Coordinates of N, CA and C in Angstrom, one line a residue:
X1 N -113.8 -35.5 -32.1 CA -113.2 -34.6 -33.1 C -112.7 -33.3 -32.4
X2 N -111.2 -32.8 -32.6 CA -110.7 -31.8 -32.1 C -111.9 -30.2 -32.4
X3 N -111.7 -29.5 -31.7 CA -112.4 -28.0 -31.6 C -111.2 -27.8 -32.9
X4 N -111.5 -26.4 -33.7 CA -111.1 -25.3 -34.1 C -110.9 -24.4 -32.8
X5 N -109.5 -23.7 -33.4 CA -109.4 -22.7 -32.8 C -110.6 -21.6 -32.6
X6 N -110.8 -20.9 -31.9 CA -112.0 -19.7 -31.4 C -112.9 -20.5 -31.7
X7 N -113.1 -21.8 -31.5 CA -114.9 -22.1 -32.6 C -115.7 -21.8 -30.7
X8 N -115.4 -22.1 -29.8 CA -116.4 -21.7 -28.5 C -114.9 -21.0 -28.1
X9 N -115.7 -20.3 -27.0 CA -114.7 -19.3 -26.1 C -114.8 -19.7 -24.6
X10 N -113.7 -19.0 -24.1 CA -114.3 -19.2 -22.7 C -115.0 -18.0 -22.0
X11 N -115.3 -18.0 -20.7 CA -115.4 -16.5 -20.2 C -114.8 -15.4 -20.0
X12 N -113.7 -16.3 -20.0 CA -112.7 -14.8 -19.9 C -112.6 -14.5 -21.7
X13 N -112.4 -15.3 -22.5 CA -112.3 -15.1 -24.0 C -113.5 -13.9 -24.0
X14 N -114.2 -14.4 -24.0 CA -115.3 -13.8 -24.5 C -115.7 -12.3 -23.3
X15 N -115.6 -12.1 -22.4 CA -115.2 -10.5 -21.7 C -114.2 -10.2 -22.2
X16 N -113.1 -10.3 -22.9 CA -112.4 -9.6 -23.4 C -112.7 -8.9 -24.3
X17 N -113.0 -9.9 -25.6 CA -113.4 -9.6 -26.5 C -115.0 -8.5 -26.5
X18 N -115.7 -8.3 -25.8 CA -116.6 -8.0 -24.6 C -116.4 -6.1 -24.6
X19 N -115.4 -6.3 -24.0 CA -115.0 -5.2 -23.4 C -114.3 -4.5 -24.8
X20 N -113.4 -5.1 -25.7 CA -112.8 -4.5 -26.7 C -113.9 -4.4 -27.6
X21 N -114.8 -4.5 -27.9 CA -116.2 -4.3 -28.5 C -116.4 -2.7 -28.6
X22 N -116.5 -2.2 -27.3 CA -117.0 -1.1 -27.5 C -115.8 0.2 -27.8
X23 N -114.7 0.2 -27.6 CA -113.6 0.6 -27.6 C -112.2 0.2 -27.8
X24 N -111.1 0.5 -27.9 CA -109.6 0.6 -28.1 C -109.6 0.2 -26.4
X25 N -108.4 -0.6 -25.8 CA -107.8 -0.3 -24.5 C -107.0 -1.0 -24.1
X26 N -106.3 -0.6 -23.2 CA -105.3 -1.0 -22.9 C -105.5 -2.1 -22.1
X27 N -104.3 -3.3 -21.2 CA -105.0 -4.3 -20.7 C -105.6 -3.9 -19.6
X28 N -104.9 -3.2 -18.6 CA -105.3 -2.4 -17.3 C -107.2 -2.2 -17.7
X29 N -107.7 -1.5 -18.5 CA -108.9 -0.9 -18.6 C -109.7 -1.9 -19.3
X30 N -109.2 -3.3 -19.6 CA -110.0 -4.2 -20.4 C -110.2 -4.5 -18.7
X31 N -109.4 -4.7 -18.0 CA -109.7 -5.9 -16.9 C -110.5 -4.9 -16.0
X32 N -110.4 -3.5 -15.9 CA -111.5 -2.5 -15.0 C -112.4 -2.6 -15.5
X33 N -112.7 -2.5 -16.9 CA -114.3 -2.5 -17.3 C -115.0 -3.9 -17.3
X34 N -114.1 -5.6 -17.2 CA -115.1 -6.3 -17.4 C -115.5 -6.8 -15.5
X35 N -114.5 -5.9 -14.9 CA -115.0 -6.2 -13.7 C -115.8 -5.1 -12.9
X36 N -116.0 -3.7 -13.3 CA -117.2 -3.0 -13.3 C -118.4 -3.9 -14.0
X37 N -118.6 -3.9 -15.6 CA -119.7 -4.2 -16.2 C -120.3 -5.8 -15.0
X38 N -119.6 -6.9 -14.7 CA -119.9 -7.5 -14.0 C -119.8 -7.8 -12.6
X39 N -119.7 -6.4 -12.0 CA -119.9 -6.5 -10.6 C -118.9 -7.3 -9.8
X40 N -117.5 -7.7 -10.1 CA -117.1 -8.2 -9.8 C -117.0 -9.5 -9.9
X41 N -118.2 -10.2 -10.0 CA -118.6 -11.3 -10.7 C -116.9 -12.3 -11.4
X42 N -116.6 -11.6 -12.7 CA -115.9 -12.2 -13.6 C -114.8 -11.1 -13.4
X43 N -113.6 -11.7 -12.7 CA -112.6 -11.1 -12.9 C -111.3 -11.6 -13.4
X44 N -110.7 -11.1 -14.2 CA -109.2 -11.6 -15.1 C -108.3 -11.1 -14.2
X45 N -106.8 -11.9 -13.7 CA -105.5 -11.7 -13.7 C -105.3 -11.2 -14.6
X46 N -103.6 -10.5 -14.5 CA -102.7 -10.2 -15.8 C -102.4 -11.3 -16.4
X47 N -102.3 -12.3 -15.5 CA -101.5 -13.8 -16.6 C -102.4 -13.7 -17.2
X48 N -103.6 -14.2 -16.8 CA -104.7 -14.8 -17.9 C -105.1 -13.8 -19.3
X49 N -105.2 -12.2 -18.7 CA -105.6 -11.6 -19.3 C -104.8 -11.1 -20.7
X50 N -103.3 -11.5 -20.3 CA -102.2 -11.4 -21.0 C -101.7 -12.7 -22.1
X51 N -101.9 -13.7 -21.2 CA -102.3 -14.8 -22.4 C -102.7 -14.7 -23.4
X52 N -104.1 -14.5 -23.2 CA -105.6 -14.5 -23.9 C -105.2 -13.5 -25.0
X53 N -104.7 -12.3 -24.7 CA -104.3 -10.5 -25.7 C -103.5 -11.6 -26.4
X54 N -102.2 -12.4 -26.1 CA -101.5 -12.9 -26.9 C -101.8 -13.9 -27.9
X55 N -102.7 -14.5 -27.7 CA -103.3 -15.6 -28.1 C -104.0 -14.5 -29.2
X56 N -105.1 -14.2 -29.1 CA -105.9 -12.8 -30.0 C -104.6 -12.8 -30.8
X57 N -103.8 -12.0 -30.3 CA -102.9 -11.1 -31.4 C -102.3 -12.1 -32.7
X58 N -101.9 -13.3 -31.7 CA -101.5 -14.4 -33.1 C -102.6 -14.8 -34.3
X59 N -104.1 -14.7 -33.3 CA -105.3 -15.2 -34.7 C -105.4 -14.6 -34.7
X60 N -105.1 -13.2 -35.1 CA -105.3 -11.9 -36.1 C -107.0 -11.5 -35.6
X61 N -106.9 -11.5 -34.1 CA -108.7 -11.3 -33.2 C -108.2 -9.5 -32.8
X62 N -107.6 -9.3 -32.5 CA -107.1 -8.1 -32.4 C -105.8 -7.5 -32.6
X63 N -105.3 -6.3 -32.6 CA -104.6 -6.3 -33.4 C -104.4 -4.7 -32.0
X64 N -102.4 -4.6 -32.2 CA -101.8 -3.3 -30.7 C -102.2 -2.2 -31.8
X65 N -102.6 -1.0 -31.6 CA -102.6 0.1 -31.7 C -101.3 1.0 -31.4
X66 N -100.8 1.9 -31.3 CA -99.7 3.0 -30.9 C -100.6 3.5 -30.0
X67 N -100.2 3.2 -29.0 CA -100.6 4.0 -27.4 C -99.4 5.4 -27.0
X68 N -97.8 5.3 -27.1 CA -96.9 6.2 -26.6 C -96.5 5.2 -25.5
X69 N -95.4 5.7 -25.3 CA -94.4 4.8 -24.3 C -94.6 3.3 -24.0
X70 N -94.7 2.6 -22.9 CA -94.8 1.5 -22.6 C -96.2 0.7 -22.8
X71 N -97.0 1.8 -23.0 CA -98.4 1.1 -22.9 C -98.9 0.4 -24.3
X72 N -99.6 -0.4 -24.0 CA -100.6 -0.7 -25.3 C -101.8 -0.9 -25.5
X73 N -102.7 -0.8 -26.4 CA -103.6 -0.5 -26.7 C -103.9 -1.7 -27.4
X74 N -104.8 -2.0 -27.5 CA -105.9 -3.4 -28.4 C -106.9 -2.6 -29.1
X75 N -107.5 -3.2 -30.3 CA -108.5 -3.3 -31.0 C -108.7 -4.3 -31.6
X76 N -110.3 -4.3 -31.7 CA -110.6 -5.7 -32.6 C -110.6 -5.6 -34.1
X77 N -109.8 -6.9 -34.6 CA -110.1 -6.6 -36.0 C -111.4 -6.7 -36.8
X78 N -111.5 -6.8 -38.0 CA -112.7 -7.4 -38.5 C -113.0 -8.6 -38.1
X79 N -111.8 -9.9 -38.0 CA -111.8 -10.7 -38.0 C -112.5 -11.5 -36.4
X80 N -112.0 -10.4 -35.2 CA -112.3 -10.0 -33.7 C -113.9 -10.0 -33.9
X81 N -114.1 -8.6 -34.6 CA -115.8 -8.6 -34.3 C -116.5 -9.9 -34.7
X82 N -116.2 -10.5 -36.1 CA -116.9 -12.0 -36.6 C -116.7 -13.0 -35.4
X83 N -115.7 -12.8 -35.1 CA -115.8 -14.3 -33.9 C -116.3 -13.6 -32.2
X84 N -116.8 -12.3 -31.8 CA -117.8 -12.1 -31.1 C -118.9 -11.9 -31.7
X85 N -119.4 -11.7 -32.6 CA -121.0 -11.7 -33.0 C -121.2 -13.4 -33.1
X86 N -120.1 -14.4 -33.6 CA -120.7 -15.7 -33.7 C -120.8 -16.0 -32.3
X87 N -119.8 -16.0 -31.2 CA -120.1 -16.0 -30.3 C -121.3 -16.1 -29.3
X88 N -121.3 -14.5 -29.6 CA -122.9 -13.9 -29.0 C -124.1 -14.8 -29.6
X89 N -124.0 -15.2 -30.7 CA -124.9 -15.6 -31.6 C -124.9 -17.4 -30.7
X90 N -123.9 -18.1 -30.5 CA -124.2 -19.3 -29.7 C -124.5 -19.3 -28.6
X91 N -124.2 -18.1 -27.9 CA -124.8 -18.3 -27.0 C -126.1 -18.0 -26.5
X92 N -127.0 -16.8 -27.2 CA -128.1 -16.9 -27.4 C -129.0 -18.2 -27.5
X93 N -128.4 -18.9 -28.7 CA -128.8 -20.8 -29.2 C -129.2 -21.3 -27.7
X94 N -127.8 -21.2 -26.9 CA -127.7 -21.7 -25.7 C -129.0 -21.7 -24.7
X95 N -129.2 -20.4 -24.1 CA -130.4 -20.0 -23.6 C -131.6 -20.4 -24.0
X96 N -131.7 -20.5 -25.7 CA -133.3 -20.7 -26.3 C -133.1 -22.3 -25.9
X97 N -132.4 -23.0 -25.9 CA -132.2 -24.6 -25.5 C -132.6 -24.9 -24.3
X98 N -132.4 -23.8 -23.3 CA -132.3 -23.9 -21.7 C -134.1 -23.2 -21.3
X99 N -134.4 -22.2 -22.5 CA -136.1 -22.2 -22.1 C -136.7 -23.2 -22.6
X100 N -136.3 -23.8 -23.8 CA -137.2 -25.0 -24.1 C -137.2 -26.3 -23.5
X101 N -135.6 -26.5 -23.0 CA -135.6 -27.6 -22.1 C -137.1 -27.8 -20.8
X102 N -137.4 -26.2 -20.9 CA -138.5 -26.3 -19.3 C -139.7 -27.4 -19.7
X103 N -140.2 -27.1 -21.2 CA -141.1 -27.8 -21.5 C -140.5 -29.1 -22.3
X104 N -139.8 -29.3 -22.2 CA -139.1 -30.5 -23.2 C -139.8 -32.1 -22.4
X105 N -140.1 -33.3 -23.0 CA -140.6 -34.3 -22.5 C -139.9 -35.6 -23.6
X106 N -139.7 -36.3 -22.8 CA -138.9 -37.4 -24.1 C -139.1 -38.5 -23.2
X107 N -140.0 -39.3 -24.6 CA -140.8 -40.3 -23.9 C -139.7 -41.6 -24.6
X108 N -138.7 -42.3 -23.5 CA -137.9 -43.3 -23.8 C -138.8 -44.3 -24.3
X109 N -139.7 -44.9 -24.1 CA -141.0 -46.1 -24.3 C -140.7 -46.4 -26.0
X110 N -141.2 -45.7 -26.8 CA -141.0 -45.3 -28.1 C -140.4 -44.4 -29.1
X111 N -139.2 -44.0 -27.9 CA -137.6 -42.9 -28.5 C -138.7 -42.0 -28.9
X112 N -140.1 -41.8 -29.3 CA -140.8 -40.4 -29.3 C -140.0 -39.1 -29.0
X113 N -139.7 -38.0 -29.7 CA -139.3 -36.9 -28.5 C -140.7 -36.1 -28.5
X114 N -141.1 -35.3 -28.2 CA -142.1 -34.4 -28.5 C -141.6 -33.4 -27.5
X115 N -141.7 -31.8 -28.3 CA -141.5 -30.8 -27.7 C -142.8 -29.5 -27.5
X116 N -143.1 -29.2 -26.3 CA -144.2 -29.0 -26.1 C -144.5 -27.4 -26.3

């Protein structure tokens, strides 16, 4: 069965949206701050980074602001914040899956699962 649009993100999806969380910014300062906040770690190109804003801007995820001259500015809409809180919210899921897997035991003999 095909995904929905935004229903998982990727990493660069979701640092964007990340970074426009806390603030308004332009693309230049979306891509400085998610490569400060992560050490370098996760870094965006302009293509990618400029896709992704474009992609946003068509599902109404954020939305240009008036910066002055050539620049532009992003913010998240209402609609932006709902698909980073659900986001955040699977990925949390994710993790509690990955501590429980430590104790997880599944006894193939009698399809049993038992979680411990």
């Amino acid at each position: 069965m095909p995904r929905k649009s935004m229903q998982v993100l990727t990493d660069s999806m979701f640092y964007i949206l990340m970074a426009l969380s806390k603030e308004e910014m332009c693309g230049q300062d979306i891509a400085a701050a998610i490569d400060a906040l992560t050490e370098s770690r996760i870094q965006i190109g302009p293509a990618t980074l400029y896709t992704i804003l474009s992609k946003f801007l068509k599902e109404g995820i954020i939305e240009e602001t008036p910066a002055g001259g050539r620049k532009r500015n992003y913010k998240l809409t209402e609609s932006g914040k709902q698909v980073y809180q659900q986001e955040k919210e699977r990925l949390l899921l994710c993790l509690e899956d990955a501590k429980r897997m430590e104790t997880y035991e599944y006894r193939q003999k009698d399809a049993a699962v038992s979680v411990i």
